[in-house]
């Protein structure tokens, strides 16, 4: 709910060491906060960011008037000379009541392990518009153009499936200088898309139900300018094969069939070699007895090839393809009431991705 700051009932952040039970973070709740942030509270995520970690930017006594935000409106220019006009500021365009909003994750790449995320949000009267064809064209300093298909599947950099936000990593830098980003959005004329509403149910966790509300997406071919970013001269390893980026984090791991006689069926979207580009080299599937074991630093058990009934840990699929695995829970865990499972991907340079979202299987955690 932290991205819904306009909801009046939201007045503060959850924390992991708060004495107030109303704001104490429940790390075992089946929600997007835990799925995307590894069970961490909102305050933990904030304090571990580059803006605040290490004691940076401590709280200050500021009057109420000093808290008023100052907005600067910017619009991309037809031509760019030098680097003075580069901008990651969003530009909004409207087509038949459908509003398109494009933005970049940053406007400068300074390190060899950096990447850019390209975002495009489509809304109609504040509702998400789904089912669009979204393609980003990135003009590089040498004049060559790279094309990316932005997705809204909940995998890769895309946070939530079918929320109207389309995104993709960009890692194919070929030199220092300015990169211009444009996004083309298209849909079938007069096609009707059903908007979906997600509800949380205590017994069945997350239920997605189509509502009766629909929107007519008359989005003919539109070009949205996302701005530009600059690759600094200090960036030395300009070729992607030398960057050594790890596979992107798996964020949509889920249990398809709960435990039956110690067998669990899993699915997730395959990550890439360098983030979401290419194909990873191997997977490691990890099993704990509980979320508390993870917080207490108890080492998990890694599944071996003999524990995998369906799937091949050393042969991941291409990025964004669906993975289906059936694993056999180790004998030592069979008597326990439940298990916590996660996946990690590795590439051919032995770069290891981040731990996936956690899923549970069994009777009770």
Coordinates of C-alpha atoms in Angstrom, one line a residue:
X1 CA 0.0 0.0 0.0
X2 CA 3.0 2.3 0.3
X3 CA 2.6 3.4 -3.4
X4 CA -1.0 4.6 -2.6
X5 CA 0.0 7.7 -0.7
X6 CA -3.3 9.3 -1.6
X7 CA -5.3 6.9 0.6
X8 CA -6.3 8.8 3.8
X9 CA -5.9 5.7 6.0
X10 CA -2.2 5.5 5.2
X11 CA -0.4 7.7 7.7
X12 CA 3.0 6.0 8.3
X13 CA 5.4 3.3 7.4
X14 CA 5.8 -0.2 8.8
X15 CA 9.0 -1.0 10.7
X16 CA 10.8 -4.1 11.9
X17 CA 11.7 -2.9 15.4
X18 CA 8.7 -0.8 16.3
X19 CA 7.2 -1.4 19.8
X20 CA 3.8 -0.4 18.3
X21 CA 2.1 -3.6 17.0
X22 CA 0.0 -1.5 14.6
X23 CA 3.1 -0.5 12.6
X24 CA 5.2 -3.6 13.2
X25 CA 5.9 -5.3 9.8
X26 CA 4.5 -8.8 9.3
X27 CA 7.3 -10.5 7.3
X28 CA 5.2 -13.6 6.7
X29 CA 2.1 -11.9 5.1
X30 CA 1.3 -12.9 1.5
X31 CA 1.6 -9.5 0.0
X32 CA 3.6 -7.6 -2.6
X33 CA 5.7 -5.8 0.0
X34 CA 7.2 -9.1 1.1
X35 CA 7.3 -10.6 -2.3
X36 CA 9.3 -7.7 -3.9
X37 CA 11.4 -6.6 -0.9
X38 CA 12.4 -9.9 0.6
X39 CA 10.3 -9.7 3.7
X40 CA 11.7 -6.3 4.7
X41 CA 9.6 -3.5 6.2
X42 CA 9.2 -0.2 4.4
X43 CA 11.5 1.6 6.8
X44 CA 14.2 -1.1 6.2
X45 CA 14.0 -0.5 2.5
X46 CA 14.2 3.3 2.9
X47 CA 17.1 3.2 5.3
X48 CA 19.1 0.8 3.1
X49 CA 18.7 3.1 0.0
X50 CA 21.6 5.1 -1.3
X51 CA 20.0 8.3 0.0
X52 CA 20.0 7.2 3.7
X53 CA 22.4 4.3 4.3
X54 CA 25.4 4.9 6.4
X55 CA 23.7 7.7 8.3
X56 CA 23.3 10.0 5.3
X57 CA 20.6 12.7 5.3
X58 CA 19.6 12.4 9.0
X59 CA 16.2 14.0 10.1
X60 CA 16.1 17.8 10.4
X61 CA 13.8 20.2 12.1
X62 CA 11.9 21.7 9.2
X63 CA 8.9 24.0 9.5
X64 CA 5.7 23.0 7.8
X65 CA 6.2 25.6 5.0
X66 CA 9.6 24.0 4.3
X67 CA 7.9 20.7 3.4
X68 CA 6.0 22.1 0.5
X69 CA 7.3 20.4 -2.7
X70 CA 8.6 22.4 -5.6
X71 CA 7.8 21.0 -9.1
X72 CA 9.7 21.7 -12.3
X73 CA 7.9 20.9 -15.5
X74 CA 10.1 19.8 -18.4
X75 CA 9.5 18.7 -22.0
X76 CA 11.9 17.1 -24.3
X77 CA 13.3 19.3 -27.2
X78 CA 13.4 18.2 -30.8
X79 CA 17.2 18.4 -30.9
X80 CA 19.9 17.8 -28.3
X81 CA 23.3 19.5 -28.4
X82 CA 25.9 18.6 -25.8
X83 CA 24.6 17.1 -22.5
X84 CA 22.9 20.2 -21.1
X85 CA 19.4 19.2 -22.2
X86 CA 19.4 15.5 -21.3
X87 CA 16.5 14.6 -19.0
X88 CA 14.8 11.6 -17.4
X89 CA 11.7 13.7 -16.6
X90 CA 8.5 12.1 -17.7
X91 CA 6.4 13.4 -20.6
X92 CA 2.7 12.7 -20.7
X93 CA 0.6 12.3 -23.8
X94 CA -3.0 11.6 -24.2
X95 CA -4.9 9.6 -26.8
X96 CA -8.7 9.1 -26.7
X97 CA -8.7 9.5 -22.9
X98 CA -5.8 7.1 -22.5
X99 CA -2.9 8.8 -20.8
X100 CA 0.7 7.6 -21.5
X101 CA 3.4 8.4 -19.1
X102 CA 7.1 7.5 -19.9
X103 CA 10.1 7.8 -17.6
X104 CA 13.7 6.4 -17.2
X105 CA 15.1 5.0 -14.0
X106 CA 18.1 7.4 -14.2
X107 CA 19.6 9.9 -16.5
X108 CA 23.3 9.0 -16.1
X109 CA 25.3 5.7 -16.3
X110 CA 28.6 6.1 -14.5
X111 CA 29.6 2.5 -13.5
X112 CA 30.1 -0.7 -15.5
X113 CA 27.5 -2.6 -13.5
X114 CA 24.7 -0.1 -14.1
X115 CA 21.6 -0.5 -16.3
X116 CA 18.7 1.5 -17.3
X117 CA 15.0 0.7 -16.7
X118 CA 12.5 2.1 -19.3
X119 CA 9.0 2.5 -17.9
X120 CA 5.7 3.4 -19.7
X121 CA 2.4 3.7 -17.8
X122 CA -1.0 3.7 -19.6
X123 CA -4.1 4.7 -17.7
X124 CA -7.7 5.6 -18.6
X125 CA -9.5 7.6 -15.9
X126 CA -6.9 6.4 -13.3
X127 CA -7.5 2.7 -14.3
X128 CA -4.7 0.6 -15.8
X129 CA -4.8 -0.1 -19.6
X130 CA -3.6 -3.6 -20.4
X131 CA -2.9 -5.6 -23.5
X132 CA -0.9 -2.9 -25.4
X133 CA 2.0 -3.4 -27.7
X134 CA 4.8 -1.2 -26.3
X135 CA 8.2 -0.9 -28.0
X136 CA 11.1 1.3 -27.0
X137 CA 13.5 2.6 -29.5
X138 CA 16.9 3.7 -28.1
X139 CA 19.2 5.7 -30.3
X140 CA 22.8 5.2 -29.3
X141 CA 25.7 7.7 -29.7
X142 CA 26.8 6.1 -33.0
X143 CA 23.4 6.5 -34.5
X144 CA 22.4 2.8 -34.2
X145 CA 19.0 2.0 -32.8
X146 CA 18.1 -0.8 -30.3
X147 CA 14.5 -1.9 -29.9
X148 CA 13.1 -3.3 -26.7
X149 CA 9.6 -4.8 -26.2
X150 CA 8.3 -3.5 -22.8
X151 CA 6.2 -6.0 -20.8
X152 CA 3.5 -6.0 -18.2
X153 CA 3.8 -9.6 -17.0
X154 CA 5.2 -9.1 -13.5
X155 CA 8.6 -10.5 -14.4
X156 CA 12.0 -8.8 -14.8
X157 CA 11.8 -5.1 -13.8
X158 CA 8.0 -5.2 -14.0
X159 CA 6.7 -5.0 -10.5
X160 CA 3.1 -6.2 -10.9
X161 CA 1.4 -8.1 -13.6
X162 CA -1.3 -6.2 -15.6
X163 CA -1.1 -3.0 -13.7
X164 CA -0.7 -0.9 -16.8
X165 CA 3.0 -0.2 -16.2
X166 CA 5.2 -1.7 -19.0
X167 CA 9.0 -1.9 -18.4
X168 CA 12.3 -3.5 -19.5
X169 CA 16.0 -3.4 -18.6
X170 CA 18.4 -1.8 -21.1
X171 CA 22.0 -2.9 -20.9
X172 CA 23.3 -2.7 -24.5
X173 CA 25.5 0.4 -24.2
X174 CA 28.1 0.8 -27.1
X175 CA 29.9 3.9 -26.1
X176 CA 30.0 7.1 -24.1
X177 CA 27.5 9.9 -24.9
X178 CA 23.8 10.6 -25.1
X179 CA 21.1 7.9 -25.6
X180 CA 17.7 9.1 -26.8
X181 CA 14.7 7.0 -25.8
X182 CA 11.3 7.0 -27.6
X183 CA 8.4 4.6 -26.9
X184 CA 5.8 3.5 -29.5
X185 CA 2.5 2.4 -28.1
X186 CA -0.1 0.6 -30.2
X187 CA -3.3 -1.5 -29.8
X188 CA -6.0 -3.0 -31.9
X189 CA -8.4 -0.1 -32.7
X190 CA -11.6 -0.3 -30.7
X191 CA -10.5 -3.4 -28.8
X192 CA -12.0 -3.6 -25.3
X193 CA -9.8 -4.6 -22.4
X194 CA -11.2 -5.8 -19.1
X195 CA -9.7 -4.0 -16.2
X196 CA -8.9 -6.3 -13.3
X197 CA -9.1 -5.7 -9.6
X198 CA -6.9 -7.6 -7.1
X199 CA -8.4 -8.5 -3.7
X200 CA -6.7 -10.1 -0.7
X201 CA -8.5 -13.0 1.0
X202 CA -7.2 -14.4 4.2
X203 CA -8.0 -18.0 3.2
X204 CA -7.0 -17.9 -0.4
X205 CA -4.3 -15.2 -0.3
X206 CA -4.5 -13.2 -3.5
X207 CA -7.6 -13.5 -5.8
X208 CA -7.8 -11.6 -9.1
X209 CA -11.3 -11.0 -10.3
X210 CA -12.4 -9.2 -13.4
X211 CA -14.7 -6.3 -12.7
X212 CA -17.6 -5.2 -14.8
X213 CA -15.8 -2.0 -15.6
X214 CA -14.2 -1.9 -19.0
X215 CA -12.3 0.7 -21.0
X216 CA -12.3 1.2 -24.8
X217 CA -8.6 1.6 -25.7
X218 CA -8.6 3.6 -28.9
X219 CA -4.9 3.9 -28.9
X220 CA -3.6 4.2 -32.4
X221 CA 0.1 4.3 -32.9
X222 CA 1.5 6.9 -30.5
X223 CA 5.1 7.9 -29.8
X224 CA 6.0 8.9 -26.3
X225 CA 9.3 10.6 -25.5
X226 CA 10.9 9.2 -22.3
X227 CA 13.8 11.6 -22.4
X228 CA 17.5 10.7 -22.7
X229 CA 20.3 9.4 -20.5
X230 CA 24.1 9.9 -20.7
X231 CA 26.9 7.4 -20.4
X232 CA 29.8 9.2 -18.7
X233 CA 33.4 9.0 -19.9
X234 CA 34.3 7.3 -16.6
X235 CA 32.3 4.3 -17.8
X236 CA 35.0 2.1 -19.3
X237 CA 33.5 -1.3 -20.0
X238 CA 31.2 -0.2 -22.8
X239 CA 30.6 -3.7 -24.2
X240 CA 27.8 -5.7 -22.6
X241 CA 29.8 -9.0 -22.6
X242 CA 32.4 -7.3 -20.4
X243 CA 30.0 -5.8 -17.9
X244 CA 29.3 -9.0 -15.9
X245 CA 25.8 -8.1 -14.9
X246 CA 24.1 -11.0 -13.1
X247 CA 20.7 -12.5 -14.1
X248 CA 17.8 -10.4 -13.0
X249 CA 15.9 -11.4 -9.8
X250 CA 13.0 -13.8 -10.1
X251 CA 10.0 -12.0 -8.7
X252 CA 7.1 -14.2 -9.8
X253 CA 8.0 -17.6 -8.2
X254 CA 4.8 -19.4 -7.3
X255 CA 3.6 -22.7 -6.2
X256 CA 1.3 -24.3 -8.9
X257 CA 0.5 -27.5 -7.0
X258 CA 1.0 -27.6 -3.2
X259 CA 2.8 -30.5 -1.5
X260 CA 1.5 -33.9 -2.4
X261 CA 3.6 -36.7 -0.8
X262 CA 6.6 -34.3 -0.6
X263 CA 6.4 -33.1 -4.2
X264 CA 5.9 -29.4 -5.0
X265 CA 5.3 -28.0 -8.5
X266 CA 6.8 -24.5 -9.1
X267 CA 6.7 -21.9 -11.9
X268 CA 8.5 -18.7 -12.6
X269 CA 9.6 -16.5 -15.5
X270 CA 13.2 -17.2 -16.6
X271 CA 15.7 -14.5 -16.0
X272 CA 18.4 -13.6 -18.5
X273 CA 22.2 -13.8 -18.6
X274 CA 22.8 -10.0 -18.2
X275 CA 19.7 -9.0 -16.3
X276 CA 16.9 -10.0 -18.7
X277 CA 19.0 -10.3 -21.8
X278 CA 20.1 -13.7 -23.1
X279 CA 19.9 -17.0 -21.1
X280 CA 21.1 -17.8 -17.6
X281 CA 23.4 -20.8 -17.1
X282 CA 22.0 -22.5 -13.9
X283 CA 19.4 -22.4 -11.1
X284 CA 19.7 -23.1 -7.4
X285 CA 16.5 -24.0 -5.6
X286 CA 16.7 -23.4 -1.8
X287 CA 14.4 -24.8 0.9
X288 CA 14.0 -23.6 4.5
X289 CA 11.7 -24.8 7.2
X290 CA 10.3 -21.3 8.0
X291 CA 10.7 -17.6 7.3
X292 CA 12.1 -17.3 10.8
X293 CA 15.0 -19.6 9.8
X294 CA 15.9 -17.1 7.1
X295 CA 15.9 -14.2 9.5
X296 CA 18.0 -16.2 12.0
X297 CA 20.6 -16.9 9.4
X298 CA 20.0 -20.7 9.2
X299 CA 21.4 -22.1 6.0
X300 CA 18.9 -23.6 3.6
X301 CA 19.1 -26.9 1.8
X302 CA 19.9 -26.7 -1.9
X303 CA 18.0 -29.1 -4.2
X304 CA 20.2 -31.4 -6.2
X305 CA 19.5 -32.8 -9.6
X306 CA 18.1 -35.9 -8.0
X307 CA 15.6 -33.8 -6.1
X308 CA 14.2 -32.3 -9.3
X309 CA 11.6 -34.6 -10.8
X310 CA 10.7 -32.2 -13.7
X311 CA 13.1 -29.5 -15.1
X312 CA 16.8 -29.2 -15.4
X313 CA 18.8 -26.9 -13.1
X314 CA 21.6 -26.5 -15.6
X315 CA 19.4 -25.7 -18.6
X316 CA 17.3 -22.5 -17.9
X317 CA 15.0 -21.3 -20.6
X318 CA 15.4 -18.0 -22.5
X319 CA 14.5 -14.8 -20.6
X320 CA 10.8 -14.4 -19.9
X321 CA 9.9 -17.9 -20.9
X322 CA 7.9 -19.9 -18.3
X323 CA 9.8 -22.4 -16.2
X324 CA 7.9 -25.4 -14.7
X325 CA 9.7 -27.5 -12.1
X326 CA 8.6 -30.3 -9.8
X327 CA 10.8 -30.9 -6.8
X328 CA 10.9 -33.6 -4.2
X329 CA 11.3 -32.2 -0.7
X330 CA 14.3 -33.8 1.1
X331 CA 13.5 -36.7 3.4
X332 CA 14.9 -34.8 6.4
X333 CA 12.1 -32.1 5.9
X334 CA 9.2 -34.5 5.2
X335 CA 8.0 -34.6 8.8
X336 CA 7.8 -30.8 9.1
X337 CA 4.6 -29.0 8.5
X338 CA 5.8 -26.7 5.7
X339 CA 8.7 -25.2 3.8
X340 CA 9.8 -21.9 2.4
X341 CA 11.3 -22.1 -1.2
X342 CA 13.3 -19.6 -3.3
X343 CA 15.3 -19.6 -6.5
X344 CA 18.6 -18.0 -7.5
X345 CA 20.0 -17.8 -11.1
X346 CA 23.6 -17.8 -12.2
X347 CA 25.3 -16.9 -15.5
X348 CA 28.3 -18.3 -17.4
X349 CA 30.6 -15.8 -15.7
X350 CA 29.5 -17.1 -12.3
X351 CA 27.6 -13.9 -11.5
X352 CA 24.8 -14.8 -9.1
X353 CA 21.5 -13.0 -9.1
X354 CA 19.5 -12.0 -6.1
X355 CA 17.3 -14.3 -4.1
X356 CA 13.8 -14.6 -5.6
X357 CA 10.6 -13.9 -3.8
X358 CA 9.7 -16.5 -1.2
X359 CA 6.9 -19.0 -1.5
X360 CA 5.5 -21.5 1.0
X361 CA 4.3 -25.0 0.6
X362 CA 3.0 -27.6 3.0
X363 CA 0.3 -27.6 5.7
X364 CA 1.5 -24.7 7.9
X365 CA 4.4 -22.3 8.4

